[in-house]
mmCIF file of C-alpha atoms and ligand atoms in Angstrom:
data_model
loop_
_atom_site.group_PDB
_atom_site.id
_atom_site.type_symbol
_atom_site.label_atom_id
_atom_site.label_comp_id
_atom_site.label_asym_id
_atom_site.label_seq_id
_atom_site.Cartn_x
_atom_site.Cartn_y
_atom_site.Cartn_z
ATOM 1 C CA MET A 1 -48.331 19.950 18.050
ATOM 2 C CA ASP A 2 -47.979 21.431 21.594
ATOM 3 C CA SER A 3 -44.569 21.770 23.269
ATOM 4 C CA LEU A 4 -45.155 18.647 25.412
ATOM 5 C CA SER A 5 -45.781 16.353 22.561
ATOM 6 C CA LEU A 6 -42.845 17.975 20.555
ATOM 7 C CA PHE A 7 -40.625 17.164 23.582
ATOM 8 C CA CYS A 8 -41.704 13.662 23.984
ATOM 9 C CA THR A 9 -41.148 13.063 20.036
ATOM 10 C CA GLY A 10 -37.910 14.292 20.342
ATOM 11 C CA ALA A 11 -36.933 12.233 23.365
ATOM 12 C CA LEU A 12 -38.205 9.097 21.746
ATOM 13 C CA LEU A 13 -36.379 9.705 18.510
ATOM 14 C CA ALA A 14 -33.150 10.539 20.397
ATOM 15 C CA GLY A 15 -33.550 7.451 22.628
ATOM 16 C CA GLY A 16 -34.292 5.221 19.532
ATOM 17 C CA LEU A 17 -31.113 6.638 17.857
ATOM 18 C CA TYR A 18 -29.131 6.052 21.021
ATOM 19 C CA TRP A 19 -30.408 2.491 21.246
ATOM 20 C CA PHE A 20 -29.671 1.735 17.543
ATOM 21 C CA VAL A 21 -26.179 3.102 17.622
ATOM 22 C CA CYS A 22 -24.889 2.307 21.167
ATOM 23 C CA VAL A 23 -26.887 -0.769 22.069
ATOM 24 C CA LEU A 24 -27.276 -2.503 18.763
ATOM 25 C CA GLY A 25 -24.095 -1.273 17.471
ATOM 26 C CA PRO A 26 -21.203 -2.904 19.454
ATOM 27 C CA ALA A 27 -19.780 -6.317 18.640
ATOM 28 C CA GLU A 28 -20.468 -9.640 20.351
ATOM 29 C CA GLN A 29 -17.062 -9.377 22.041
ATOM 30 C CA LYS A 30 -16.988 -5.650 22.702
ATOM 31 C CA GLY A 31 -13.910 -3.877 21.622
ATOM 32 C CA LYS A 32 -15.251 -1.195 19.283
ATOM 33 C CA ARG A 33 -18.340 0.766 18.923
ATOM 34 C CA ALA A 34 -19.831 1.891 15.578
ATOM 35 C CA VAL A 35 -19.256 5.471 16.607
ATOM 36 C CA ASP A 36 -15.561 4.762 16.880
ATOM 37 C CA LEU A 37 -15.033 3.190 13.366
ATOM 38 C CA SER A 38 -12.055 4.781 11.613
ATOM 39 C CA GLY A 39 -9.758 4.074 8.694
ATOM 40 C CA GLY A 40 -7.037 2.833 11.100
ATOM 41 C CA SER A 41 -3.861 4.721 10.273
ATOM 42 C CA ILE A 42 -5.509 6.456 7.228
ATOM 43 C CA SER A 43 -7.008 9.954 7.956
ATOM 44 C CA ALA A 44 -10.655 9.967 7.619
ATOM 45 C CA GLU A 45 -10.818 12.042 4.517
ATOM 46 C CA LYS A 46 -8.332 9.493 2.687
ATOM 47 C CA VAL A 47 -10.389 6.382 3.509
ATOM 48 C CA ARG A 48 -12.319 6.534 0.207
ATOM 49 C CA ASP A 49 -9.294 7.062 -2.055
ATOM 50 C CA ASN A 50 -7.377 4.106 -0.232
ATOM 51 C CA TYR A 51 -10.249 1.992 -0.736
ATOM 52 C CA LYS A 52 -10.109 2.777 -4.514
ATOM 53 C CA GLN A 53 -6.496 2.072 -4.535
ATOM 54 C CA TYR A 54 -7.000 -1.099 -2.682
ATOM 55 C CA TRP A 55 -9.358 -2.073 -5.640
ATOM 56 C CA SER A 56 -7.040 -0.910 -8.339
ATOM 57 C CA PHE A 57 -4.523 -3.846 -7.351
ATOM 58 C CA PHE A 58 -7.199 -6.087 -8.768
ATOM 59 C CA ARG A 59 -7.940 -4.343 -11.807
ATOM 60 C CA ARG A 60 -4.147 -4.719 -12.725
ATOM 61 C CA PRO A 61 -3.311 -8.174 -11.976
ATOM 62 C CA LYS A 62 0.319 -7.786 -12.751
ATOM 63 C CA GLU A 63 0.871 -5.364 -10.115
ATOM 64 C CA ILE A 64 -0.662 -7.680 -7.516
ATOM 65 C CA GLU A 65 1.653 -10.497 -8.907
ATOM 66 C CA THR A 66 4.635 -8.242 -8.045
ATOM 67 C CA ALA A 67 5.418 -9.596 -4.609
ATOM 68 C CA GLU A 68 7.106 -6.610 -3.159
ATOM 69 C CA LYS A 69 3.920 -4.686 -3.516
ATOM 70 C CA VAL A 70 1.685 -7.207 -1.583
ATOM 71 C CA PRO A 71 2.734 -6.135 1.890
ATOM 72 C CA ASP A 72 1.647 -2.521 1.265
ATOM 73 C CA PHE A 73 -1.554 -3.609 -0.094
ATOM 74 C CA VAL A 74 -2.177 -5.774 2.828
ATOM 75 C CA ASP A 75 -1.275 -3.021 5.042
ATOM 76 C CA THR A 76 -3.862 -0.796 3.652
ATOM 77 C CA PHE A 77 -6.679 -3.425 3.703
ATOM 78 C CA TYR A 78 -6.041 -3.865 7.523
ATOM 79 C CA ASN A 79 -6.128 -0.036 7.874
ATOM 80 C CA LEU A 80 -9.562 -0.239 6.090
ATOM 81 C CA VAL A 81 -11.069 -3.150 7.861
ATOM 82 C CA THR A 82 -9.480 -3.405 11.426
ATOM 83 C CA ASP A 83 -12.162 -1.260 13.189
ATOM 84 C CA ILE A 84 -15.151 -3.073 11.417
ATOM 85 C CA TYR A 85 -13.606 -6.573 12.201
ATOM 86 C CA GLU A 86 -13.343 -5.738 15.891
ATOM 87 C CA TRP A 87 -16.748 -4.044 16.010
ATOM 88 C CA GLY A 88 -18.657 -6.829 14.167
ATOM 89 C CA TRP A 89 -16.477 -10.004 15.045
ATOM 90 C CA GLY A 90 -14.179 -9.359 18.064
ATOM 91 C CA GLN A 91 -10.376 -9.480 18.817
ATOM 92 C CA SER A 92 -9.710 -12.730 16.969
ATOM 93 C CA PHE A 93 -9.674 -12.334 13.047
ATOM 94 C CA HIS A 94 -10.176 -16.028 12.133
ATOM 95 C CA PHE A 95 -12.829 -18.787 12.014
ATOM 96 C CA SER A 96 -13.451 -21.685 14.093
ATOM 97 C CA PRO A 97 -15.590 -24.919 13.802
ATOM 98 C CA PHE A 98 -19.177 -24.437 15.332
ATOM 99 C CA ILE A 99 -19.395 -26.319 18.640
ATOM 100 C CA PRO A 100 -22.722 -27.039 19.856
ATOM 101 C CA GLY A 101 -23.588 -25.545 23.407
ATOM 102 C CA LYS A 102 -20.364 -23.271 23.117
ATOM 103 C CA SER A 103 -20.581 -19.710 22.394
ATOM 104 C CA HIS A 104 -18.532 -18.245 19.402
ATOM 105 C CA ARG A 105 -16.179 -16.826 21.760
ATOM 106 C CA ASP A 106 -15.337 -20.154 23.465
ATOM 107 C CA ALA A 107 -15.161 -21.908 20.164
ATOM 108 C CA THR A 108 -12.788 -19.371 19.114
ATOM 109 C CA ARG A 109 -10.585 -19.745 22.214
ATOM 110 C CA LEU A 110 -10.515 -23.447 22.114
ATOM 111 C CA HIS A 111 -9.351 -23.177 18.348
ATOM 112 C CA GLU A 112 -6.521 -20.925 19.367
ATOM 113 C CA GLU A 113 -5.470 -23.034 22.542
ATOM 114 C CA MET A 114 -5.426 -26.130 20.261
ATOM 115 C CA ALA A 115 -2.613 -24.346 18.168
ATOM 116 C CA VAL A 116 -0.449 -23.740 21.225
ATOM 117 C CA ASP A 117 -1.166 -27.183 22.610
ATOM 118 C CA LEU A 118 0.158 -28.778 19.379
ATOM 119 C CA ILE A 119 3.552 -26.988 19.594
ATOM 120 C CA ASP A 120 4.232 -28.410 22.953
ATOM 121 C CA VAL A 121 5.090 -25.259 24.752
ATOM 122 C CA LYS A 122 6.283 -24.729 28.430
ATOM 123 C CA PRO A 123 5.783 -21.819 30.600
ATOM 124 C CA GLY A 124 8.388 -19.254 30.047
ATOM 125 C CA ASP A 125 9.153 -20.382 26.502
ATOM 126 C CA ARG A 126 9.478 -17.590 23.953
ATOM 127 C CA ILE A 127 7.004 -18.162 20.860
ATOM 128 C CA LEU A 128 6.251 -16.302 17.823
ATOM 129 C CA ASP A 129 2.668 -15.292 16.473
ATOM 130 C CA VAL A 130 3.174 -14.870 12.702
ATOM 131 C CA GLY A 131 0.676 -12.227 11.709
ATOM 132 C CA CYS A 132 -1.068 -11.566 15.024
ATOM 133 C CA GLY A 133 -3.790 -8.995 14.211
ATOM 134 C CA VAL A 134 -4.894 -7.034 17.335
ATOM 135 C CA GLY A 135 -3.928 -9.949 19.472
ATOM 136 C CA GLY A 136 -6.853 -11.980 20.300
ATOM 137 C CA PRO A 137 -5.211 -15.385 19.853
ATOM 138 C CA MET A 138 -2.043 -14.112 21.486
ATOM 139 C CA ARG A 139 -3.836 -13.238 24.631
ATOM 140 C CA ALA A 140 -5.609 -16.487 24.822
ATOM 141 C CA ILE A 141 -2.463 -18.396 24.086
ATOM 142 C CA ALA A 142 -0.230 -16.289 26.592
ATOM 143 C CA ALA A 143 -2.982 -16.928 29.240
ATOM 144 C CA HIS A 144 -3.294 -20.837 28.426
ATOM 145 C CA SER A 145 0.244 -21.597 28.103
ATOM 146 C CA ARG A 146 2.183 -18.966 30.285
ATOM 147 C CA ALA A 147 4.531 -18.762 27.400
ATOM 148 C CA LYS A 148 5.900 -15.353 26.264
ATOM 149 C CA VAL A 149 4.363 -14.604 23.002
ATOM 150 C CA VAL A 150 5.843 -12.166 20.523
ATOM 151 C CA GLY A 151 3.472 -11.100 17.641
ATOM 152 C CA ILE A 152 4.296 -9.550 14.485
ATOM 153 C CA THR A 153 2.034 -7.446 12.112
ATOM 154 C CA ILE A 154 2.656 -5.362 9.193
ATOM 155 C CA ASN A 155 -0.036 -2.992 10.150
ATOM 156 C CA ASP A 156 0.953 -0.394 12.656
ATOM 157 C CA TYR A 157 -2.691 0.294 13.638
ATOM 158 C CA GLN A 158 -3.104 -3.162 14.680
ATOM 159 C CA VAL A 159 0.085 -2.923 16.885
ATOM 160 C CA ASN A 160 -1.299 0.017 18.841
ATOM 161 C CA ARG A 161 -4.694 -1.873 19.344
ATOM 162 C CA ALA A 162 -2.875 -5.112 20.491
ATOM 163 C CA ARG A 163 -0.653 -3.286 22.855
ATOM 164 C CA MET A 164 -3.823 -1.351 24.369
ATOM 165 C CA HIS A 165 -5.840 -4.638 24.721
ATOM 166 C CA ASN A 166 -2.649 -6.658 26.212
ATOM 167 C CA LYS A 167 -2.434 -3.998 28.809
ATOM 168 C CA LYS A 168 -6.122 -3.860 29.598
ATOM 169 C CA ALA A 169 -6.058 -7.719 29.936
ATOM 170 C CA GLY A 170 -3.019 -7.386 32.233
ATOM 171 C CA LEU A 171 -1.055 -9.656 29.827
ATOM 172 C CA ASP A 172 1.601 -7.241 28.709
ATOM 173 C CA SER A 173 4.414 -8.806 30.571
ATOM 174 C CA LEU A 174 3.656 -11.901 28.460
ATOM 175 C CA CYS A 175 2.606 -10.389 25.200
ATOM 176 C CA GLU A 176 4.843 -8.189 22.973
ATOM 177 C CA VAL A 177 3.985 -6.859 19.560
ATOM 178 C CA VAL A 178 6.317 -5.878 16.745
ATOM 179 C CA CYS A 179 5.336 -3.956 13.568
ATOM 180 C CA GLY A 180 7.131 -5.722 10.679
ATOM 181 C CA ASN A 181 6.969 -7.888 7.727
ATOM 182 C CA PHE A 182 6.874 -11.578 8.278
ATOM 183 C CA LEU A 183 8.721 -12.061 4.875
ATOM 184 C CA GLU A 184 11.844 -10.177 6.540
ATOM 185 C CA MET A 185 11.467 -10.583 10.233
ATOM 186 C CA PRO A 186 13.496 -8.401 12.545
ATOM 187 C CA PHE A 187 14.360 -11.573 14.703
ATOM 188 C CA GLN A 188 17.590 -13.336 15.235
ATOM 189 C CA ASP A 189 18.202 -16.846 13.886
ATOM 190 C CA ASN A 190 17.105 -19.821 16.413
ATOM 191 C CA SER A 191 15.751 -17.427 18.791
ATOM 192 C CA PHE A 192 12.245 -19.016 19.364
ATOM 193 C CA ASP A 193 10.966 -22.172 21.034
ATOM 194 C CA GLY A 194 7.841 -22.409 19.010
ATOM 195 C CA ALA A 195 5.656 -20.500 16.340
ATOM 196 C CA TYR A 196 2.028 -20.412 15.185
ATOM 197 C CA SER A 197 0.209 -18.547 12.418
ATOM 198 C CA ILE A 198 -3.696 -18.329 12.338
ATOM 199 C CA GLU A 199 -5.096 -17.413 8.973
ATOM 200 C CA ALA A 200 -2.326 -14.970 8.227
ATOM 201 C CA THR A 201 0.160 -16.609 5.891
ATOM 202 C CA CYS A 202 -2.526 -16.583 3.096
ATOM 203 C CA HIS A 203 -1.489 -13.104 2.567
ATOM 204 C CA ALA A 204 2.023 -14.045 1.485
ATOM 205 C CA PRO A 205 2.503 -14.091 -2.335
ATOM 206 C CA LYS A 206 4.800 -17.115 -1.839
ATOM 207 C CA LEU A 207 4.320 -19.505 1.161
ATOM 208 C CA GLU A 208 8.029 -20.786 0.988
ATOM 209 C CA ASP A 209 9.167 -17.213 1.686
ATOM 210 C CA VAL A 210 7.155 -16.789 5.136
ATOM 211 C CA TYR A 211 7.879 -20.493 5.965
ATOM 212 C CA ALA A 212 11.579 -19.926 5.292
ATOM 213 C CA GLU A 213 11.544 -16.907 7.761
ATOM 214 C CA VAL A 214 9.711 -18.996 10.448
ATOM 215 C CA PHE A 215 12.106 -21.833 9.851
ATOM 216 C CA ARG A 216 15.343 -19.301 10.255
ATOM 217 C CA VAL A 217 14.067 -17.934 13.571
ATOM 218 C CA LEU A 218 12.911 -21.194 15.103
ATOM 219 C CA LYS A 219 15.391 -23.199 17.460
ATOM 220 C CA PRO A 220 16.408 -26.561 16.020
ATOM 221 C CA GLY A 221 13.981 -29.170 17.198
ATOM 222 C CA SER A 222 11.070 -26.902 17.804
ATOM 223 C CA LEU A 223 7.544 -26.810 16.285
ATOM 224 C CA TYR A 224 5.524 -24.577 13.955
ATOM 225 C CA VAL A 225 1.811 -24.982 13.493
ATOM 226 C CA SER A 226 -0.235 -22.911 10.839
ATOM 227 C CA TYR A 227 -3.890 -22.724 9.945
ATOM 228 C CA GLU A 228 -4.016 -22.089 6.170
ATOM 229 C CA TRP A 229 -6.616 -20.774 3.905
ATOM 230 C CA VAL A 230 -6.932 -23.233 0.919
ATOM 231 C CA THR A 231 -8.944 -24.366 -1.920
ATOM 232 C CA THR A 232 -9.939 -28.149 -1.241
ATOM 233 C CA GLU A 233 -9.809 -31.207 -3.387
ATOM 234 C CA LYS A 234 -13.591 -30.275 -4.396
ATOM 235 C CA TYR A 235 -12.371 -27.184 -6.166
ATOM 236 C CA ARG A 236 -12.528 -27.376 -10.024
ATOM 237 C CA ALA A 237 -10.792 -24.624 -11.905
ATOM 238 C CA ASP A 238 -13.122 -25.277 -14.830
ATOM 239 C CA ASN A 239 -16.079 -24.664 -12.794
ATOM 240 C CA PRO A 240 -17.212 -20.867 -13.250
ATOM 241 C CA GLU A 241 -19.216 -20.890 -9.993
ATOM 242 C CA HIS A 242 -16.268 -22.256 -8.202
ATOM 243 C CA VAL A 243 -13.959 -19.575 -9.767
ATOM 244 C CA GLU A 244 -16.266 -16.788 -9.007
ATOM 245 C CA VAL A 245 -16.441 -17.861 -5.314
ATOM 246 C CA ILE A 246 -12.772 -18.154 -4.994
ATOM 247 C CA GLN A 247 -12.088 -14.799 -6.601
ATOM 248 C CA GLY A 248 -14.686 -13.238 -4.409
ATOM 249 C CA ILE A 249 -12.794 -14.430 -1.385
ATOM 250 C CA GLU A 250 -9.454 -13.262 -2.698
ATOM 251 C CA ARG A 251 -10.672 -9.789 -3.433
ATOM 252 C CA GLY A 252 -12.587 -9.377 -0.289
ATOM 253 C CA ASP A 253 -9.607 -10.526 2.003
ATOM 254 C CA ALA A 254 -6.525 -9.085 0.387
ATOM 255 C CA LEU A 255 -5.253 -12.306 -1.014
ATOM 256 C CA PRO A 256 -2.570 -12.433 -3.706
ATOM 257 C CA GLY A 257 -4.113 -15.753 -4.753
ATOM 258 C CA LEU A 258 -5.482 -18.813 -2.786
ATOM 259 C CA ARG A 259 -3.366 -21.938 -2.652
ATOM 260 C CA SER A 260 -4.493 -25.566 -3.076
ATOM 261 C CA TYR A 261 -4.344 -27.729 0.048
ATOM 262 C CA SER A 262 -1.920 -29.852 -1.704
ATOM 263 C CA ASP A 263 0.788 -27.061 -2.091
ATOM 264 C CA ILE A 264 1.263 -26.466 1.675
ATOM 265 C CA ALA A 265 3.297 -29.483 2.615
ATOM 266 C CA GLU A 266 5.291 -28.993 -0.506
ATOM 267 C CA ALA A 267 6.255 -25.331 0.511
ATOM 268 C CA ALA A 268 7.143 -26.432 4.199
ATOM 269 C CA LYS A 269 9.376 -29.455 2.919
ATOM 270 C CA LYS A 270 11.175 -27.060 0.200
ATOM 271 C CA VAL A 271 12.532 -24.858 3.232
ATOM 272 C CA GLY A 272 13.686 -27.714 5.348
ATOM 273 C CA PHE A 273 10.679 -28.578 7.714
ATOM 274 C CA GLU A 274 9.723 -32.124 8.668
ATOM 275 C CA ILE A 275 5.754 -32.602 8.492
ATOM 276 C CA VAL A 276 4.581 -33.750 11.743
ATOM 277 C CA LYS A 277 0.787 -33.705 10.945
ATOM 278 C CA GLU A 278 -1.441 -32.196 8.287
ATOM 279 C CA LYS A 279 -5.260 -32.220 8.683
ATOM 280 C CA ASP A 280 -8.092 -29.794 7.416
ATOM 281 C CA LEU A 281 -9.930 -29.005 10.663
ATOM 282 C CA ALA A 282 -12.927 -27.888 8.695
ATOM 283 C CA LYS A 283 -13.557 -31.478 7.734
ATOM 284 C CA PRO A 284 -16.409 -33.639 9.626
ATOM 285 C CA PRO A 285 -16.841 -34.497 12.351
ATOM 286 C CA SER A 286 -16.123 -30.661 12.761
ATOM 287 C CA LEU A 287 -19.277 -28.606 12.280
ATOM 288 C CA PRO A 288 -19.434 -25.708 9.904
ATOM 289 C CA TRP A 289 -16.935 -22.868 10.497
ATOM 290 C CA TRP A 290 -19.273 -20.482 8.297
ATOM 291 C CA THR A 291 -22.518 -21.056 10.649
ATOM 292 C CA ARG A 292 -21.727 -17.546 12.371
ATOM 293 C CA LEU A 293 -21.292 -15.643 9.026
ATOM 294 C CA LYS A 294 -24.540 -17.083 7.841
ATOM 295 C CA MET A 295 -26.583 -16.512 10.908
ATOM 296 C CA GLY A 296 -25.157 -12.992 11.184
ATOM 297 C CA ARG A 297 -26.679 -11.721 7.877
ATOM 298 C CA ILE A 298 -29.575 -9.779 9.710
ATOM 299 C CA ALA A 299 -26.961 -8.060 11.930
ATOM 300 C CA TYR A 300 -25.014 -7.222 8.996
ATOM 301 C CA TRP A 301 -27.925 -5.480 7.199
ATOM 302 C CA ARG A 302 -28.279 -3.419 10.541
ATOM 303 C CA ASN A 303 -24.685 -2.734 10.552
ATOM 304 C CA HIS A 304 -24.903 -1.496 7.010
ATOM 305 C CA ILE A 305 -27.692 0.888 7.801
ATOM 306 C CA LEU A 306 -25.871 2.071 10.986
ATOM 307 C CA VAL A 307 -22.541 2.709 8.845
ATOM 308 C CA ILE A 308 -24.521 4.775 6.175
ATOM 309 C CA VAL A 309 -26.156 6.792 8.835
ATOM 310 C CA LEU A 310 -22.760 7.453 10.659
ATOM 311 C CA ALA A 311 -21.078 8.350 7.437
ATOM 312 C CA ALA A 312 -24.036 10.658 6.250
ATOM 313 C CA ILE A 313 -23.726 12.642 9.565
ATOM 314 C CA GLY A 314 -19.830 12.762 9.565
ATOM 315 C CA ILE A 315 -19.081 10.414 12.441
ATOM 316 C CA ALA A 316 -17.621 7.661 10.276
ATOM 317 C CA PRO A 317 -15.298 8.207 7.395
ATOM 318 C CA LYS A 318 -17.226 8.352 4.253
ATOM 319 C CA GLY A 319 -15.448 5.338 2.523
ATOM 320 C CA THR A 320 -16.491 3.202 5.459
ATOM 321 C CA VAL A 321 -19.664 2.582 3.641
ATOM 322 C CA ASP A 322 -17.764 1.079 0.526
ATOM 323 C CA VAL A 323 -15.482 -1.106 2.820
ATOM 324 C CA HIS A 324 -18.424 -2.488 4.699
ATOM 325 C CA ASP A 325 -20.294 -3.158 1.512
ATOM 326 C CA MET A 326 -17.245 -5.127 0.357
ATOM 327 C CA LEU A 327 -17.142 -7.113 3.562
ATOM 328 C CA PHE A 328 -20.815 -7.721 3.173
ATOM 329 C CA LYS A 329 -20.361 -9.411 -0.148
ATOM 330 C CA THR A 330 -17.305 -11.225 1.089
ATOM 331 C CA ALA A 331 -19.427 -13.009 3.884
ATOM 332 C CA ASP A 332 -21.443 -14.454 1.215
ATOM 333 C CA TYR A 333 -18.566 -15.673 -0.901
ATOM 334 C CA LEU A 334 -17.087 -17.255 2.254
ATOM 335 C CA THR A 335 -20.435 -18.869 3.105
ATOM 336 C CA ARG A 336 -20.666 -20.279 -0.376
ATOM 337 C CA GLY A 337 -17.062 -21.637 -0.227
ATOM 338 C CA GLY A 338 -17.874 -23.395 3.058
ATOM 339 C CA ASP A 339 -21.324 -24.475 1.966
ATOM 340 C CA SER A 340 -19.853 -26.104 -1.206
ATOM 341 C CA GLY A 341 -16.847 -27.356 0.545
ATOM 342 C CA ILE A 342 -14.313 -25.907 -2.051
ATOM 343 C CA PHE A 343 -12.640 -23.606 0.466
ATOM 344 C CA SER A 344 -11.207 -24.223 3.912
ATOM 345 C CA PRO A 345 -9.758 -21.419 6.244
ATOM 346 C CA MET A 346 -8.291 -24.180 8.736
ATOM 347 C CA HIS A 347 -6.169 -26.499 6.800
ATOM 348 C CA MET A 348 -3.674 -27.258 9.660
ATOM 349 C CA ILE A 349 -0.090 -28.046 9.106
ATOM 350 C CA LEU A 350 2.265 -29.113 12.089
ATOM 351 C CA LEU A 351 5.947 -28.760 11.229
ATOM 352 C CA ARG A 352 9.232 -29.526 12.987
ATOM 353 C CA LYS A 353 12.705 -27.762 12.306
ATOM 354 C CA PRO A 354 15.095 -30.819 12.398
ATOM 355 C CA LYS A 355 17.408 -30.833 15.380
ATOM 356 C CA GLU A 356 20.322 -31.144 13.046
ATOM 357 C CA ALA A 357 20.739 -29.586 9.684
ATOM 358 C CA PRO A 358 20.634 -32.195 6.951
ATOM 359 C CA SER A 359 24.107 -33.501 5.874
ATOM 360 C CA LYS A 360 25.477 -32.056 2.495
ATOM 361 C CA SER A 361 26.562 -35.037 0.578
HETATM 362 C C1 LIG B 401 -8.431 -14.431 8.033
HETATM 363 C C2 LIG B 401 -9.035 -13.424 7.431
HETATM 364 C C3 LIG B 401 -10.114 -12.746 8.031
HETATM 365 C C4 LIG B 401 -11.355 -13.788 8.437
HETATM 366 C C5 LIG B 401 -12.570 -13.077 9.239
HETATM 367 C C6 LIG B 401 -12.300 -12.769 10.582
HETATM 368 C C7 LIG B 401 -13.234 -12.045 8.292
HETATM 369 C C8 LIG B 401 -13.550 -12.469 6.976
HETATM 370 C C9 LIG B 401 -14.785 -11.650 6.499
HETATM 371 C C10 LIG B 401 -15.209 -10.645 7.808
HETATM 372 C C11 LIG B 401 -16.446 -9.994 7.956
HETATM 373 C C12 LIG B 401 -17.521 -10.069 6.861
HETATM 374 C C13 LIG B 401 -18.749 -9.556 7.137
HETATM 375 C C14 LIG B 401 -18.643 -8.340 8.096
HETATM 376 C C15 LIG B 401 -19.994 -7.659 8.247
HETATM 377 C C16 LIG B 401 -20.607 -7.188 7.018
HETATM 378 C C17 LIG B 401 -19.868 -6.546 9.343
HETATM 379 O O1 LIG B 401 -20.947 -5.961 9.578
HETATM 380 C C18 LIG B 401 -19.304 -6.906 10.785
HETATM 381 C C19 LIG B 401 -17.840 -7.617 10.508
HETATM 382 C C20 LIG B 401 -18.067 -8.723 9.542
HETATM 383 C C21 LIG B 401 -18.777 -9.860 10.096
HETATM 384 C C22 LIG B 401 -16.594 -9.121 9.140
HETATM 385 C C23 LIG B 401 -15.776 -9.665 10.246
HETATM 386 C C24 LIG B 401 -14.542 -10.309 10.106
HETATM 387 C C25 LIG B 401 -14.556 -11.431 8.951
HETATM 388 C C26 LIG B 401 -15.478 -12.694 9.323
HETATM 389 C C27 LIG B 401 -8.625 -12.793 6.191
HETATM 390 C C28 LIG B 401 -8.595 -11.410 5.756
HETATM 391 C C29 LIG B 401 -7.357 -13.479 5.662
HETATM 392 C C1 SAM B 402 -6.636 -12.317 9.282
HETATM 393 S S1 SAM B 402 -5.618 -11.382 10.171
HETATM 394 C C2 SAM B 402 -5.228 -12.867 11.409
HETATM 395 C C3 SAM B 402 -4.756 -12.346 12.664
HETATM 396 C C4 SAM B 402 -4.629 -13.288 13.934
HETATM 397 N N1 SAM B 402 -3.759 -14.349 13.419
HETATM 398 C C5 SAM B 402 -5.829 -13.501 14.464
HETATM 399 O O1 SAM B 402 -6.123 -14.724 14.123
HETATM 400 O O2 SAM B 402 -6.613 -12.699 14.956
HETATM 401 C C6 SAM B 402 -3.961 -11.506 9.273
HETATM 402 C C7 SAM B 402 -2.863 -11.027 9.871
HETATM 403 O O3 SAM B 402 -1.653 -11.226 9.253
HETATM 404 C C8 SAM B 402 -1.013 -9.943 9.156
HETATM 405 N N2 SAM B 402 -0.092 -9.907 7.915
HETATM 406 C C9 SAM B 402 -0.483 -10.116 6.581
HETATM 407 N N3 SAM B 402 0.655 -9.965 5.828
HETATM 408 C C10 SAM B 402 1.732 -9.699 6.488
HETATM 409 C C11 SAM B 402 3.050 -9.533 6.398
HETATM 410 N N4 SAM B 402 3.704 -9.345 5.177
HETATM 411 N N5 SAM B 402 3.984 -9.263 7.533
HETATM 412 C C12 SAM B 402 3.377 -9.241 8.917
HETATM 413 N N6 SAM B 402 2.050 -9.143 8.902
HETATM 414 C C13 SAM B 402 1.336 -9.498 7.854
HETATM 415 C C14 SAM B 402 -1.913 -8.762 9.006
HETATM 416 O O4 SAM B 402 -1.419 -7.620 9.292
HETATM 417 C C15 SAM B 402 -2.884 -9.458 10.078
HETATM 418 O O5 SAM B 402 -2.588 -8.919 11.243
#
């Protein structure tokens, strides 16, 4: 081979690699590139060990049942997955029903705006985002309602990402992000005009505990809406396939145990909320929320090859391949949960803190 053909072959290979990594790599809603994948606040060399530690929670079920350990385990999970989520999904870490003729981005935004419309918020009100991720919903909701949104997340890497995105979007005067545990929130009693949680309270070992905290910080008379992950009325605990799917969802999404749809209102009433409305937003006429996951399978294969290559050449932390593999399998369990109708990630409950405390007789 003469030097000209050698040069051309080299240039072609380099161009191909650039295209594969930098053009195909980024997510639909850009925020992260494959070459920037990290282990969140975990140093690159510790990602694999933390991944193993994450799995050990499931090998010793007694530990995961120990409620105090759950927030740490959830924090580790989000260190491992936050960059991959942003890269492959965008800045909103939740699902939404498919809407014909609308992009995923628009369908996501509409699902978020519905939450704030339900809690009847006025410009200037102070509202709480319980489990805010990197703030995709918070920014959409602040821009739509002009309310001041305070988000809380257990994961400090997400706090930094969310603050950076808020600034970039010019919404940092409306959006504030706090690192903390939603089971013991660093906020005063009766200090919010409304609250919402989008696919976040499923990480609480006991739903009553997080609902009680939201109840405490809300002003009397104000509203709270939550989109809950639940098993539906179609779930049968004696069907091995159902059990496999639900356990697969729990393991791949850091859940201490999925709740039944019928437990949600009970938990809310126990802490003092009035139930205003309850509806599974995944039910017809809504179109499947899992379409995007199902359609994305080819892209996820490509992503997997990319992650293997990047880890092999030392750009991505070694354990990223294991984490990506776990998510790949999780996507399949979620799709099966959706197809069979035994699982919903959007069981909506709208609650009011009564204007007056119930009288003690
Ligand atoms: C509410 C939660 C998270 C919900 C979703 C945002 C995420 C659940 C599963 C995730 C993904 C699965 C497959 C990944 C794919 C293999 C990768 O190449 C690109 C990212 C994925 C699509 C990733 C994106 C986010 C999810 C859809 C839980 C945790 C309570
Ligand atoms: C699936 S993400 C959803 C994020 C956001 N609501 C969205 O839709 O983009 C769940 C969020 O809940 C947060 N979370 C889970 N357990 C928590 C806890 N105990 N305290 C505070 N945040 C928690 C996670 O850190 C993460 O930000």
